[in-house]
CSV table of C-alpha atoms in Angstrom, one decimal:
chain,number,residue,atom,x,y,z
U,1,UNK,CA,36.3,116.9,93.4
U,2,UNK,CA,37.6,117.9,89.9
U,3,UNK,CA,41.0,117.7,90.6
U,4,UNK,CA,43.5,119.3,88.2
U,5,UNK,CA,47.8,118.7,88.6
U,6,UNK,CA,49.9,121.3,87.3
U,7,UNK,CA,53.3,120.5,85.7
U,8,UNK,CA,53.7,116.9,85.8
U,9,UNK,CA,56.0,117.2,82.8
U,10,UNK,CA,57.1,113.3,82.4
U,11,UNK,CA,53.7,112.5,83.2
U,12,UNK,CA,55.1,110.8,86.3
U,13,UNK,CA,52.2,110.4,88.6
U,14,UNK,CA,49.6,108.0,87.2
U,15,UNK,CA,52.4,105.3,87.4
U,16,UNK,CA,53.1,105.9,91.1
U,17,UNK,CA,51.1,104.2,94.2
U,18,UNK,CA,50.3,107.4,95.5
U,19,UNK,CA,48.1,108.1,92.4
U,20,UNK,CA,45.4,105.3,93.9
U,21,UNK,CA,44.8,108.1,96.2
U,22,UNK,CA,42.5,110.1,93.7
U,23,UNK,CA,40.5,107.1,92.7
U,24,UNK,CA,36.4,108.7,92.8
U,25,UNK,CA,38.2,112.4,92.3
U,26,UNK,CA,37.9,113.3,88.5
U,27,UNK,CA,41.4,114.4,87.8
U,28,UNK,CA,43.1,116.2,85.0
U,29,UNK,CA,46.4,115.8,84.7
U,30,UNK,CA,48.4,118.9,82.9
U,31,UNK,CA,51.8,117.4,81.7
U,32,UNK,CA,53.1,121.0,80.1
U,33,UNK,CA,53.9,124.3,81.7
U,34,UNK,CA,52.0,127.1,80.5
U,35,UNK,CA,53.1,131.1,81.9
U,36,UNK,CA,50.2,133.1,80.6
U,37,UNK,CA,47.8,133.6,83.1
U,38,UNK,CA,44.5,133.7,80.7
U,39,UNK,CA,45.7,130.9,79.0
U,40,UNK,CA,46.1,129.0,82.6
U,41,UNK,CA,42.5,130.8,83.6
U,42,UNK,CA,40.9,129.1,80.8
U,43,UNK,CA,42.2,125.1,81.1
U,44,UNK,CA,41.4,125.3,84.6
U,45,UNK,CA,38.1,127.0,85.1
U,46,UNK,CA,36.3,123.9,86.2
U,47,UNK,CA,39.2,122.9,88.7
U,48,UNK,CA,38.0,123.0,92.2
U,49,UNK,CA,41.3,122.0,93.6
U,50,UNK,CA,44.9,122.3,92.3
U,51,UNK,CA,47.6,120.1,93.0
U,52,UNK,CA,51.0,121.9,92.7
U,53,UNK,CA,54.4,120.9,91.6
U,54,UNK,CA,56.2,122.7,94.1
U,55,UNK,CA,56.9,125.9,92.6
U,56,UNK,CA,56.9,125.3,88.7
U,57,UNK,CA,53.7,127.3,88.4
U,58,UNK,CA,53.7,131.0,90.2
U,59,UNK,CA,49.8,131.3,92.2
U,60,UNK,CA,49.1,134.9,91.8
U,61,UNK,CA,46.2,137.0,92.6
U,62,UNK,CA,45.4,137.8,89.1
U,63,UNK,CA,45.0,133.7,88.5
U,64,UNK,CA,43.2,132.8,91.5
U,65,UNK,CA,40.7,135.9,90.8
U,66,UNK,CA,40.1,133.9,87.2
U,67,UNK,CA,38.9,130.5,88.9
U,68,UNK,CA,35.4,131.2,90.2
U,69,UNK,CA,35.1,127.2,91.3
U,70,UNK,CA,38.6,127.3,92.9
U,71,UNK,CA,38.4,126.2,96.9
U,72,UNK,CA,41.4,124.5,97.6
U,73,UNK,CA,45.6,124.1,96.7
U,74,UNK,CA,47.2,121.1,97.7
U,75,UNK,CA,51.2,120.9,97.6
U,76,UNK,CA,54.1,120.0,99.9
U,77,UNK,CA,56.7,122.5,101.7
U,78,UNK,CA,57.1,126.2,101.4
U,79,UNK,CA,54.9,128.3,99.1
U,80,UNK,CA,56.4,131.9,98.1
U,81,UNK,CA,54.8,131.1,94.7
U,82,UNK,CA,51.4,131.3,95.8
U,83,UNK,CA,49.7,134.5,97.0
U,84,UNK,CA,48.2,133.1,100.2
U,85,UNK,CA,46.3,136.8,101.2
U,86,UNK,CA,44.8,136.3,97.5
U,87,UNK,CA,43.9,132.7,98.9
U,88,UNK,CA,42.5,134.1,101.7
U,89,UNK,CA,40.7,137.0,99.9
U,90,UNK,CA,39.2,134.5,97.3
U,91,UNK,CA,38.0,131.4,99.9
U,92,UNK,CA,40.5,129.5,98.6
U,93,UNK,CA,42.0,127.2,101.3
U,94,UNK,CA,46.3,126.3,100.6
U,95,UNK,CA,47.2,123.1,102.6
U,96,UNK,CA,51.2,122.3,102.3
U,97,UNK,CA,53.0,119.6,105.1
U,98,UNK,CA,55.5,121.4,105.7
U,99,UNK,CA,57.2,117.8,106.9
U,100,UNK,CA,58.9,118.9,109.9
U,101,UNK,CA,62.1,116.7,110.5
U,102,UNK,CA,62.1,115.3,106.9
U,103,UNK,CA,64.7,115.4,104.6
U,104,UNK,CA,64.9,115.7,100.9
U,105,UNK,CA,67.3,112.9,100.6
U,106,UNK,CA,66.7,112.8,97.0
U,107,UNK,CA,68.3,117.0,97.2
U,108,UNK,CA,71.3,115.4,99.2
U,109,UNK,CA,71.9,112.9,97.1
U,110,UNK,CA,72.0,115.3,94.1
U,111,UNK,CA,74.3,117.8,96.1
U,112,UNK,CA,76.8,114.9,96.7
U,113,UNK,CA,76.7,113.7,93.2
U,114,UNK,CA,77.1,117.6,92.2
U,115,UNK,CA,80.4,117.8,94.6
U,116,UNK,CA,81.8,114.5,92.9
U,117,UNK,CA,81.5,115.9,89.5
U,118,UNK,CA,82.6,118.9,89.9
U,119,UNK,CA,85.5,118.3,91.7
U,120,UNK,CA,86.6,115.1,89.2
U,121,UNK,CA,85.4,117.7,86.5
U,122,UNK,CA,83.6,114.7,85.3
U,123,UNK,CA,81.6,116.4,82.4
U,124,UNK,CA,85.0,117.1,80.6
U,125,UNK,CA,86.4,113.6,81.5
U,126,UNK,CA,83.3,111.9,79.8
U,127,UNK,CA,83.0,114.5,76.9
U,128,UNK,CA,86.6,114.0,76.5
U,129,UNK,CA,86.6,110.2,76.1
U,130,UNK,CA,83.6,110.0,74.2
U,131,UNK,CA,85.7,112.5,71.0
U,132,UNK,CA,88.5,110.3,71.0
U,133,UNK,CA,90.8,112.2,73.1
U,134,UNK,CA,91.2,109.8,76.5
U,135,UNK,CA,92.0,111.3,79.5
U,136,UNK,CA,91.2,115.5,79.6
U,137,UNK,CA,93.1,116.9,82.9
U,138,UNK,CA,93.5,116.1,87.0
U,139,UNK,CA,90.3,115.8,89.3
U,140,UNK,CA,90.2,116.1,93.1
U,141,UNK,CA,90.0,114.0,95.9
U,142,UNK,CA,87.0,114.4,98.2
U,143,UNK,CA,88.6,112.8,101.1
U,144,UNK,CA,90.8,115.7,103.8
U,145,UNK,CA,88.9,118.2,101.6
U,146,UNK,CA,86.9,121.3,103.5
U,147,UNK,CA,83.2,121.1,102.7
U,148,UNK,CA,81.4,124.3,103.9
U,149,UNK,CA,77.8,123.4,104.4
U,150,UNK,CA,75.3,127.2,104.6
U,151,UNK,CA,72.1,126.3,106.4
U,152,UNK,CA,71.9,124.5,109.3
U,153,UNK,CA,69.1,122.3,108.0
U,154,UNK,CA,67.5,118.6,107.4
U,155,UNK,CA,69.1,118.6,103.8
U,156,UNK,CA,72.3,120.4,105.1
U,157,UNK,CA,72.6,117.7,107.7
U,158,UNK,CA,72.2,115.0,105.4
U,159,UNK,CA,74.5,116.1,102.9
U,160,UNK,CA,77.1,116.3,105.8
U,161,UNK,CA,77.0,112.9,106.7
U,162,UNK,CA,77.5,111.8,103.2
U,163,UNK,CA,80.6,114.0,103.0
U,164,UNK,CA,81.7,112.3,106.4
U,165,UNK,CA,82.1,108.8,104.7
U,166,UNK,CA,83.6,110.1,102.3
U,167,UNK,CA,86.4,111.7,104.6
U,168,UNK,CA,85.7,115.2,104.2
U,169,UNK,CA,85.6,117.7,106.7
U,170,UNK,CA,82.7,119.6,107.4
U,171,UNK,CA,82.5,123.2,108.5
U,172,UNK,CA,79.2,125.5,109.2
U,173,UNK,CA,77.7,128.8,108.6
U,174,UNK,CA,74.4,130.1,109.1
U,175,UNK,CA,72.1,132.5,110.2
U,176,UNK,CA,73.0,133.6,113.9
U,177,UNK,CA,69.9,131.1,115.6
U,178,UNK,CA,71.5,128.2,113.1
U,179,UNK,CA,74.7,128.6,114.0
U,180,UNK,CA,73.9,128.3,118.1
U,181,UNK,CA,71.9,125.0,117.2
U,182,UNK,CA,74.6,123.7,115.6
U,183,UNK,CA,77.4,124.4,118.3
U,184,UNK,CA,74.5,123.1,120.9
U,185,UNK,CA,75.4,119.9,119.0
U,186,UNK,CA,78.8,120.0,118.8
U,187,UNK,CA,79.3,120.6,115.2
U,188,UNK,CA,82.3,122.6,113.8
U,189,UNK,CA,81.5,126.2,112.9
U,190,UNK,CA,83.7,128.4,110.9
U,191,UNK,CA,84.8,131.4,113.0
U,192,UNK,CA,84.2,134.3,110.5
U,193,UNK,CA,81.7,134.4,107.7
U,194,UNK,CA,84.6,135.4,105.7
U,195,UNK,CA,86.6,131.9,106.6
U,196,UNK,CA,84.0,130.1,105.8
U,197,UNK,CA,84.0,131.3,102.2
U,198,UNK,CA,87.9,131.7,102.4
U,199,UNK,CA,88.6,128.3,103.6
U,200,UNK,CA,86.4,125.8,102.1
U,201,UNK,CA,87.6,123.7,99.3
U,202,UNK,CA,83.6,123.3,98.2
U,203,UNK,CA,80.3,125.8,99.3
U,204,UNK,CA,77.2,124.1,99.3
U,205,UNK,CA,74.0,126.6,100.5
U,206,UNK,CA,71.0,124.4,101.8
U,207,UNK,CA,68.6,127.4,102.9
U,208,UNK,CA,65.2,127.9,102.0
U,209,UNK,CA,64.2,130.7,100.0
U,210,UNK,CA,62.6,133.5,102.0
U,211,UNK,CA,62.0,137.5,101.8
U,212,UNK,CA,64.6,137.5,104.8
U,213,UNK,CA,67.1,135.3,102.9
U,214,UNK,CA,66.5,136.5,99.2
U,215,UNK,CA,69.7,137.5,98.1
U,216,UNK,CA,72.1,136.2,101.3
U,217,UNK,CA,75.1,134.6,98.9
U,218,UNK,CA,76.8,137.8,97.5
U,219,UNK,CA,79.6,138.9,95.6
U,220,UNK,CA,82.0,139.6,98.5
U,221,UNK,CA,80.9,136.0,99.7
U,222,UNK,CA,82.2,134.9,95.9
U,223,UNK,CA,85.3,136.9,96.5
U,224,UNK,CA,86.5,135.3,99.4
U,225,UNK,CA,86.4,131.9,97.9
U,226,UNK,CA,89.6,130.0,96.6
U,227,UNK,CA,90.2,130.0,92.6
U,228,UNK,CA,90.2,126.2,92.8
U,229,UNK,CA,87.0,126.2,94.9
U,230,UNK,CA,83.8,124.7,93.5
U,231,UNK,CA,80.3,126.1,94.7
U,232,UNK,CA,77.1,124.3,94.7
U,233,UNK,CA,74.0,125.1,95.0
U,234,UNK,CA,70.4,122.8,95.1
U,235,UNK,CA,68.3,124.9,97.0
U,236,UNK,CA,67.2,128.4,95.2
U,237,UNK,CA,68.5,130.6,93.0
U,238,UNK,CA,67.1,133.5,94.4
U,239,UNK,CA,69.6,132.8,97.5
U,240,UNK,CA,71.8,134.2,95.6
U,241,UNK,CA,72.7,138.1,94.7
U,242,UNK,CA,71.2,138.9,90.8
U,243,UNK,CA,74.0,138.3,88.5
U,244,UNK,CA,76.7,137.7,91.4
U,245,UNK,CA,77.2,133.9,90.5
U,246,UNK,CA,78.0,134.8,86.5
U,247,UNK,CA,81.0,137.7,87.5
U,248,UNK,CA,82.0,135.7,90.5
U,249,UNK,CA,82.5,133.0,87.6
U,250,UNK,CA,83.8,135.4,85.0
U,251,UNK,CA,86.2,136.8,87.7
U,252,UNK,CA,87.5,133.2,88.5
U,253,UNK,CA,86.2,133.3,92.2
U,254,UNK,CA,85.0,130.3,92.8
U,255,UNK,CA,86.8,128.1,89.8
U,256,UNK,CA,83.7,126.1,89.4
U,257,UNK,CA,80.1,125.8,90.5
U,258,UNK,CA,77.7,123.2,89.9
U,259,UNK,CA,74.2,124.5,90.4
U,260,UNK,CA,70.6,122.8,89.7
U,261,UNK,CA,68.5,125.9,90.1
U,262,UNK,CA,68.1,128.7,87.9
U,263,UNK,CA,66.3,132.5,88.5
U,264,UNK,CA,63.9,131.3,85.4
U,265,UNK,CA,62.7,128.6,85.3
U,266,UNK,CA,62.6,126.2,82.9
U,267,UNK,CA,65.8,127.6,81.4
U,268,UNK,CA,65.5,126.5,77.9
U,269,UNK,CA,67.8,129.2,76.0
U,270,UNK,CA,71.2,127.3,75.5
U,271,UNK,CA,73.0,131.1,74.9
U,272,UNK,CA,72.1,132.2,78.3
U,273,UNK,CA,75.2,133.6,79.7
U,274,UNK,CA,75.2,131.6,83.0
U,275,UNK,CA,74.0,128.2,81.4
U,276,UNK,CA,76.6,128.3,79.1
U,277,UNK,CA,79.4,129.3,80.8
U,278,UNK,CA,82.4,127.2,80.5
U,279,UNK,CA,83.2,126.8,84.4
U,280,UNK,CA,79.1,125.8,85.1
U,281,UNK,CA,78.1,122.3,85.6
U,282,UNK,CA,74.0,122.4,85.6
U,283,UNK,CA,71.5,119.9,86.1
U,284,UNK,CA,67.7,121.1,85.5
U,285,UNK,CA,66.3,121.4,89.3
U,286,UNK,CA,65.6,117.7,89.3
U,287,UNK,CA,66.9,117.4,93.4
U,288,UNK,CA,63.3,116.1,94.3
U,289,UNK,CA,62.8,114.4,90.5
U,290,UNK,CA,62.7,111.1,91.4
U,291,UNK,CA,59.6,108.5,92.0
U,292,UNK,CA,60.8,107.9,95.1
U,293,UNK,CA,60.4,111.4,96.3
U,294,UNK,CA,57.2,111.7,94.2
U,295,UNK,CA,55.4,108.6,95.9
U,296,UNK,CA,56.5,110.2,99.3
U,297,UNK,CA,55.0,114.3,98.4
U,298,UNK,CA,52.2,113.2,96.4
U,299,UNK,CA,51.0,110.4,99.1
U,300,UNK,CA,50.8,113.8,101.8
U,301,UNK,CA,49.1,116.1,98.8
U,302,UNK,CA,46.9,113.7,98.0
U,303,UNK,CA,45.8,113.1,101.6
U,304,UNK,CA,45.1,117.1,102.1
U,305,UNK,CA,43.2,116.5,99.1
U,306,UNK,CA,40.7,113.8,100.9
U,307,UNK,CA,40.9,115.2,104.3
U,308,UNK,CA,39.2,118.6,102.8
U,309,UNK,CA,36.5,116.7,101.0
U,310,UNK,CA,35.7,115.1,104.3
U,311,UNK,CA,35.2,118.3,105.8
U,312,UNK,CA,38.7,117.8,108.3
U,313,UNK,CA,41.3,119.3,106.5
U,314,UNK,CA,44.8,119.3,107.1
U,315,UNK,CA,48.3,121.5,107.0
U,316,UNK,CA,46.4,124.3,106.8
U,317,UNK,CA,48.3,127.4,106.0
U,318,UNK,CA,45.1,129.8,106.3
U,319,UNK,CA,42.7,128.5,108.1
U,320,UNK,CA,40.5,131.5,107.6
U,321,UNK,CA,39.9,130.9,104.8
U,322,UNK,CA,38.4,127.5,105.9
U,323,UNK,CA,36.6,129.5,108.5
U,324,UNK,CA,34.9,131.7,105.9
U,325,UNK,CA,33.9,128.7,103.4
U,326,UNK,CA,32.6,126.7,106.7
């Protein structure tokens, strides 16, 4: 099949095992990110299959229209970038493992490191030393500290028992079916949404981004938090109200958040008022940016990729459109 991958930006794939995959495919490997959709139409008009990089690239309607030769996307986990009725509509078949009992570990990694450098304020520490200046203020010690962990998930439940070994307590909130799975296991949950908030020294939110949970963090959820309280977030930015994280900020509610995901996306523009804010510690939504991870997604994309040139494919997220090209 010609194969084309979307958004590779370090070119990190043709160096990983998984890559061996693709050998008799002719694959095109697209190392830049491009918005406009005629511009996108035209590189991939011979593509008959795209290989996603999660959701750097938006799958609309008006694209998938544009690719005549189109008849299959490959990518891992959820897809609310990609217009799967469009998919269906056009023949076009979208297979994503959705990895059931799998964590990111890479994500919860990334939260932890977040934690620790926000709450040693690490950024100013090493900006600090590196002008000359020594030492620039007092950290916090993770260990007897409340960590308040918002989606009872795989990541969530990683990231907790990180926090355990380093001493900290864990508390829970979640959606109402989350938060009877986690008291079915004996986990603590916080008794009010508002303590939650209130009471937790750090907020992480480990939820995936739906049209149910769109906009679930909100300003009154920012209120209730402590003005030495740092919040974190590694999942979506979308969980969070439009423009609640910047006044929350502003109005010193949390003190500090450390965040790795932005509402655009790349966020290149250095004056944006969010990015630049004095009390934000940002990282450029690298939680699954590492070859590890890669190796591990790409081996199951690459895999839809063969099983649908064999005629068996897998993870199928619309089958009917299967049905209709059978």
């Amino acid at each position: 099949m010609k194969v084309h991958i979307l958004d590779d930006w370090f070119d990190t794939l043709q160096g990983l095992p998984c890559f061996g995959k693709l050998s008799g495919h002719d694959v095109k490997v697209w190392t830049d990110h491009v918005k406009d959709t005629d511009q996108l139409a035209a590189r991939l008009q011979r593509a008959e299959a795209l290989v996603l990089f999660r959701e750097r690239t938006n799958i609309t309607r008006d694209l998938i229209e544009k690719l005549p030769n189109l008849k299959l996307i490959s990518q891992r986990s959820v897809y609310p970038h990609v217009d799967v009725q469009a998919c269906s509509d056009n023949g076009v078949l979208l297979c994503s493992n959705m990895h059931g009992g799998t964590p990111s570990y890479a994500a919860a990694e990334l939260t932890c490191a977040l934690v620790m450098v926000g709450m040693r304020d690490l950024p100013a520490q090493m900006a600090s030393v590196k002008a000359g200046h020594w030492q620039a203020g007092v950290g916090k010690t993770l260990r007897g500290r409340q960590l308040g962990l918002y989606g009872y998930g795989r990541i969530a439940r990683a990231v907790a028992g990180y926090a355990e070994a380093f001493g900290m307590n864990v508390v829970w909130w979640s959606s109402e079916e989350g938060r009877a799975r986690a008291q079915a296991d004996g986990v603590q949950v916080a008794h009010s949404r508002e303590a939650f908030f209130g009471e937790s020294d750090v907020v992480s939110v480990h939820v995936r981004l739906k049209p149910n949970t769109r906009g679930i963090i909100t300003a009154s959820d920012f209120a209730q938090m402590q003005p030495g309280a740092l919040f974190v977030n590694t999942s979506r930015a979308g969980l969070i109200v439009p423009g609640a994280l910047l006044a929350a900020l502003n109005d010193g509610r949390p003190g500090k958040a450390a965040i790795d995901v932005f509402d655009t996306e790349p966020l290149t523009d250095s004056t944006d008022p969010l990015l630049s804010h004095p009390n934000l510690i940002a990282t450029p939504h690298i939680g699954f940016v590492t070859e590890d991870e890669f190796d591990l997604q790409f081996a199951d994309i690459f895999d839809q990729v063969n099983a649908f040139t064999k005629g068996a494919p897998i993870h199928m997220i619309n089958p009917e459109a299967w049905t209709i090209a059978g």
